[in-house]
Short mmCIF file of C-alpha atoms in Angstrom, two decimals:
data_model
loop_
_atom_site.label_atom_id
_atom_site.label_comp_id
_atom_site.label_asym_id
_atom_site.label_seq_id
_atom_site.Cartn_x
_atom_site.Cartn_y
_atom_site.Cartn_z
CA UNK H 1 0.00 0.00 0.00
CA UNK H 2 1.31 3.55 -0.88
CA UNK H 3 2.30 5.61 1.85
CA UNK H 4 0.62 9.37 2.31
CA UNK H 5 2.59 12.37 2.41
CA UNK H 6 1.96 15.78 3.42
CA UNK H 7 2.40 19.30 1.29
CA UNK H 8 2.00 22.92 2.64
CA UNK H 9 -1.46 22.58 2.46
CA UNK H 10 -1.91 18.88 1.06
CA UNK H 11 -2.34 15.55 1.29
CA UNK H 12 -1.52 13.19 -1.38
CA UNK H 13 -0.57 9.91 -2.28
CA UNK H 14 0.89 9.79 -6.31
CA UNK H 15 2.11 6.74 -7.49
CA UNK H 16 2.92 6.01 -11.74
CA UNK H 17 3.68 3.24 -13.52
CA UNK H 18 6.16 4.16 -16.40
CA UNK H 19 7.56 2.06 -18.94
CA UNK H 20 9.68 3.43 -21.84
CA UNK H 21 12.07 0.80 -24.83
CA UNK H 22 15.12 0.87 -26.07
CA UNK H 23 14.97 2.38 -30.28
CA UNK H 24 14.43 -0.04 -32.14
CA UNK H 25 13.96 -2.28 -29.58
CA UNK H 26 17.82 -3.07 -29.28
CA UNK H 27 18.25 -5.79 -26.79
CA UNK H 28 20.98 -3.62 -24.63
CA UNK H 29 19.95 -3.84 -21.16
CA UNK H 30 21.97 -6.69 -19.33
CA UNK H 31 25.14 -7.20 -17.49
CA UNK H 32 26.96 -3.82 -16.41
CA UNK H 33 24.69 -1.34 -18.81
CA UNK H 34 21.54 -2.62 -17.12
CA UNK H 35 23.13 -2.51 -13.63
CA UNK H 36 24.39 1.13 -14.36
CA UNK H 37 21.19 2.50 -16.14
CA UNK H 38 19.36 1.25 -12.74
CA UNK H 39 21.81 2.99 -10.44
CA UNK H 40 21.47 6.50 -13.33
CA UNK H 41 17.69 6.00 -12.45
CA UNK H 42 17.65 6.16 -8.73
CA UNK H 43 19.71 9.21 -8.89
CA UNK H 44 17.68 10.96 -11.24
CA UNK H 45 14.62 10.39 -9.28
CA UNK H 46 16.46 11.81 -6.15
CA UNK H 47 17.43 14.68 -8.01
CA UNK H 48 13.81 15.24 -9.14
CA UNK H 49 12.25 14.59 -5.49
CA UNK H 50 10.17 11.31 -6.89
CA UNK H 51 11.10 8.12 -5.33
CA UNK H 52 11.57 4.78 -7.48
CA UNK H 53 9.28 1.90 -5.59
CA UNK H 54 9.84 -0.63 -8.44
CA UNK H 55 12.22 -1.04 -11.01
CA UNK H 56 13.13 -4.25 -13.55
CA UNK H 57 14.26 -4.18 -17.28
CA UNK H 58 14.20 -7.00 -19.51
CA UNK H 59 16.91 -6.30 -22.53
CA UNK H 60 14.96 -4.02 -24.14
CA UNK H 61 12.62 -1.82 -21.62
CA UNK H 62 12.36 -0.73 -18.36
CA UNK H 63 9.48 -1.00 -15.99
CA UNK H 64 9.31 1.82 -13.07
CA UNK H 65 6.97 2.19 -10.20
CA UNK H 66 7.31 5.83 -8.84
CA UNK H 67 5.91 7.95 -6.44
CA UNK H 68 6.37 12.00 -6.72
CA UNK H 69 4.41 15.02 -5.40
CA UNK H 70 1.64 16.79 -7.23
CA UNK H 71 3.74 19.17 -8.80
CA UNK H 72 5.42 16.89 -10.88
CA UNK H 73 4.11 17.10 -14.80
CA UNK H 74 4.90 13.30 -16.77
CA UNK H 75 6.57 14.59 -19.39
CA UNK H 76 8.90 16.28 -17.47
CA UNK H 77 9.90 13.19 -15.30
CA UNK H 78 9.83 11.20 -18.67
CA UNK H 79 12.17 13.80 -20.32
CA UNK H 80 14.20 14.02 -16.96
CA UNK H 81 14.67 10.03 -16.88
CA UNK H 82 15.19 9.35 -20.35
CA UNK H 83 17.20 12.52 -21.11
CA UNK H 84 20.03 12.00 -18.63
CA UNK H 85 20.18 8.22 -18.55
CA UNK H 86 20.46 8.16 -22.46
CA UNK H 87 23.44 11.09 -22.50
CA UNK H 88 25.22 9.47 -19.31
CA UNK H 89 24.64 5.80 -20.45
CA UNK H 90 26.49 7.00 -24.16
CA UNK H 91 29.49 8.73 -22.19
CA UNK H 92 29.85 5.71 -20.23
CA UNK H 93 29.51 3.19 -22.82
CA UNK H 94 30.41 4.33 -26.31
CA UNK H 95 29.94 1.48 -28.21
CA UNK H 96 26.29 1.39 -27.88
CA UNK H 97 26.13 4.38 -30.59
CA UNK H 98 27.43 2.06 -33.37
CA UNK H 99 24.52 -0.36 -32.15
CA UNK H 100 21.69 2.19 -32.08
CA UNK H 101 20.85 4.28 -35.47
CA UNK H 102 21.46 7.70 -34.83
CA UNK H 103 23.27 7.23 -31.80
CA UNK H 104 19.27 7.66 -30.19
CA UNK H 105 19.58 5.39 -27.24
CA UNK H 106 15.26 5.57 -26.37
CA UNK H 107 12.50 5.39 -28.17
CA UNK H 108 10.25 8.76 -28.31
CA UNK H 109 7.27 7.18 -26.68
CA UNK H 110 6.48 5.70 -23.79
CA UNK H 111 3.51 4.10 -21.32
CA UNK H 112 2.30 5.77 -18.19
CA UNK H 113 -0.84 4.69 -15.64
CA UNK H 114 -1.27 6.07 -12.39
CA UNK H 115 -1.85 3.35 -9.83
CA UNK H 116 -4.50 3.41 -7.05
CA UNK H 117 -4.10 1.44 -3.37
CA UNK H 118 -6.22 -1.50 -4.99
CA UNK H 119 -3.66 -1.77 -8.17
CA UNK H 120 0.00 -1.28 -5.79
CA UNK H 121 0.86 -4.99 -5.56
CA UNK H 122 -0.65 -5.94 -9.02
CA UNK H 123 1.30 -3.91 -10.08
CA UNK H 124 5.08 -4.32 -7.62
CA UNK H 125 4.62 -8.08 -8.42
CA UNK H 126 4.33 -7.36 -12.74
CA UNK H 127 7.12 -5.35 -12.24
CA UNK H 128 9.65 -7.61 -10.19
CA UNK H 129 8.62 -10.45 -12.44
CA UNK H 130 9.60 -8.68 -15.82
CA UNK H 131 13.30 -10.10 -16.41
CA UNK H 132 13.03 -13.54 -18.49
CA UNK H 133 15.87 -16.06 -17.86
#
C-alpha cells in the first residue's frame, strides 16, 4: 500500500507506472549497462524529489513504479529520466552508438498509468517479475 505524504497545504498519495524501450527495440539492457542504467535511475529520481518503488528491465525496456508530489508534470519526469540516462549511459559506454541508429539510445514514446491502493501490488509483483531467464 502507498504511503501518504503531506504538502504545505496537502495531502496526497501519487504513485505512476512508467515504462519506456530501447529504439528499435535493441536488446541492450543486461550485465553492467543494465546494472548502471538502474543505479542513473535512482539518482535521477532523487534529483527530481520522486522516489523509485519498483524497477526491472528486460533487454529491451524498463518498468518503473514511482511515487512523486503533485507538482510533478509526466513529461517532465519522462524527459528528466530518459534525457540523462540516455546522455550518461552513451558517455559511459560508447559502443552502444554504433549499435543504435542515430546514436538515439530511447525510443520517443512511452507508457504511463497512475496506480490506485487496490492496483499497488498488481502492479510491484508485474514489475519484479519482468526479467526472463
Amino acid at each position: 500500500m502507498s504511503e501518504v505524504h503531506q504538502g504545505r497545504g496537502y495531502v496526497y498519495s501519487i504513485q505512476y507506472h512508467l515504462v519506456w524501450c530501447v529504439k528499435y527495440r535493441h536488446h541492450i539492457l543486461y550485465g553492467n549497462i543494465d546494472t548502471y542504467v538502474k543505479k542513473l535511475l535512482n539518482q535521477i529520481a532523487l534529483d527530481n524529489d520522486s522516489q523509485i518503488i519498483e524497477m526491472e528491465s528486460d533487454k529491451d525496456h524498463i518498468h518503473l513504479l514511482i511515487e512523486c508530489k503533485p507538482q510533478h508534470y509526466i513529461p517532465n519526469i519522462m524527459k528528466a529520466f530518459k534525457g540523462v540516462s540516455a546522455r550518461l549511459l552513451l558517455k559511459a559506454y560508447p559502443e552502444l552508438k554504433k549499435r543504435l541508429s542515430g546514436g538515439h539510445l530511447w525510443n520517443p514514446s512511452y507508457f504511463v498509468a497512475t496506480v490506485s491502493e487496490n492496483t499497488d501490488e498488481q502492479i510491484r509483483h508485474y514489475i519484479q517479475h519482468q526479467k526472463k531467464n
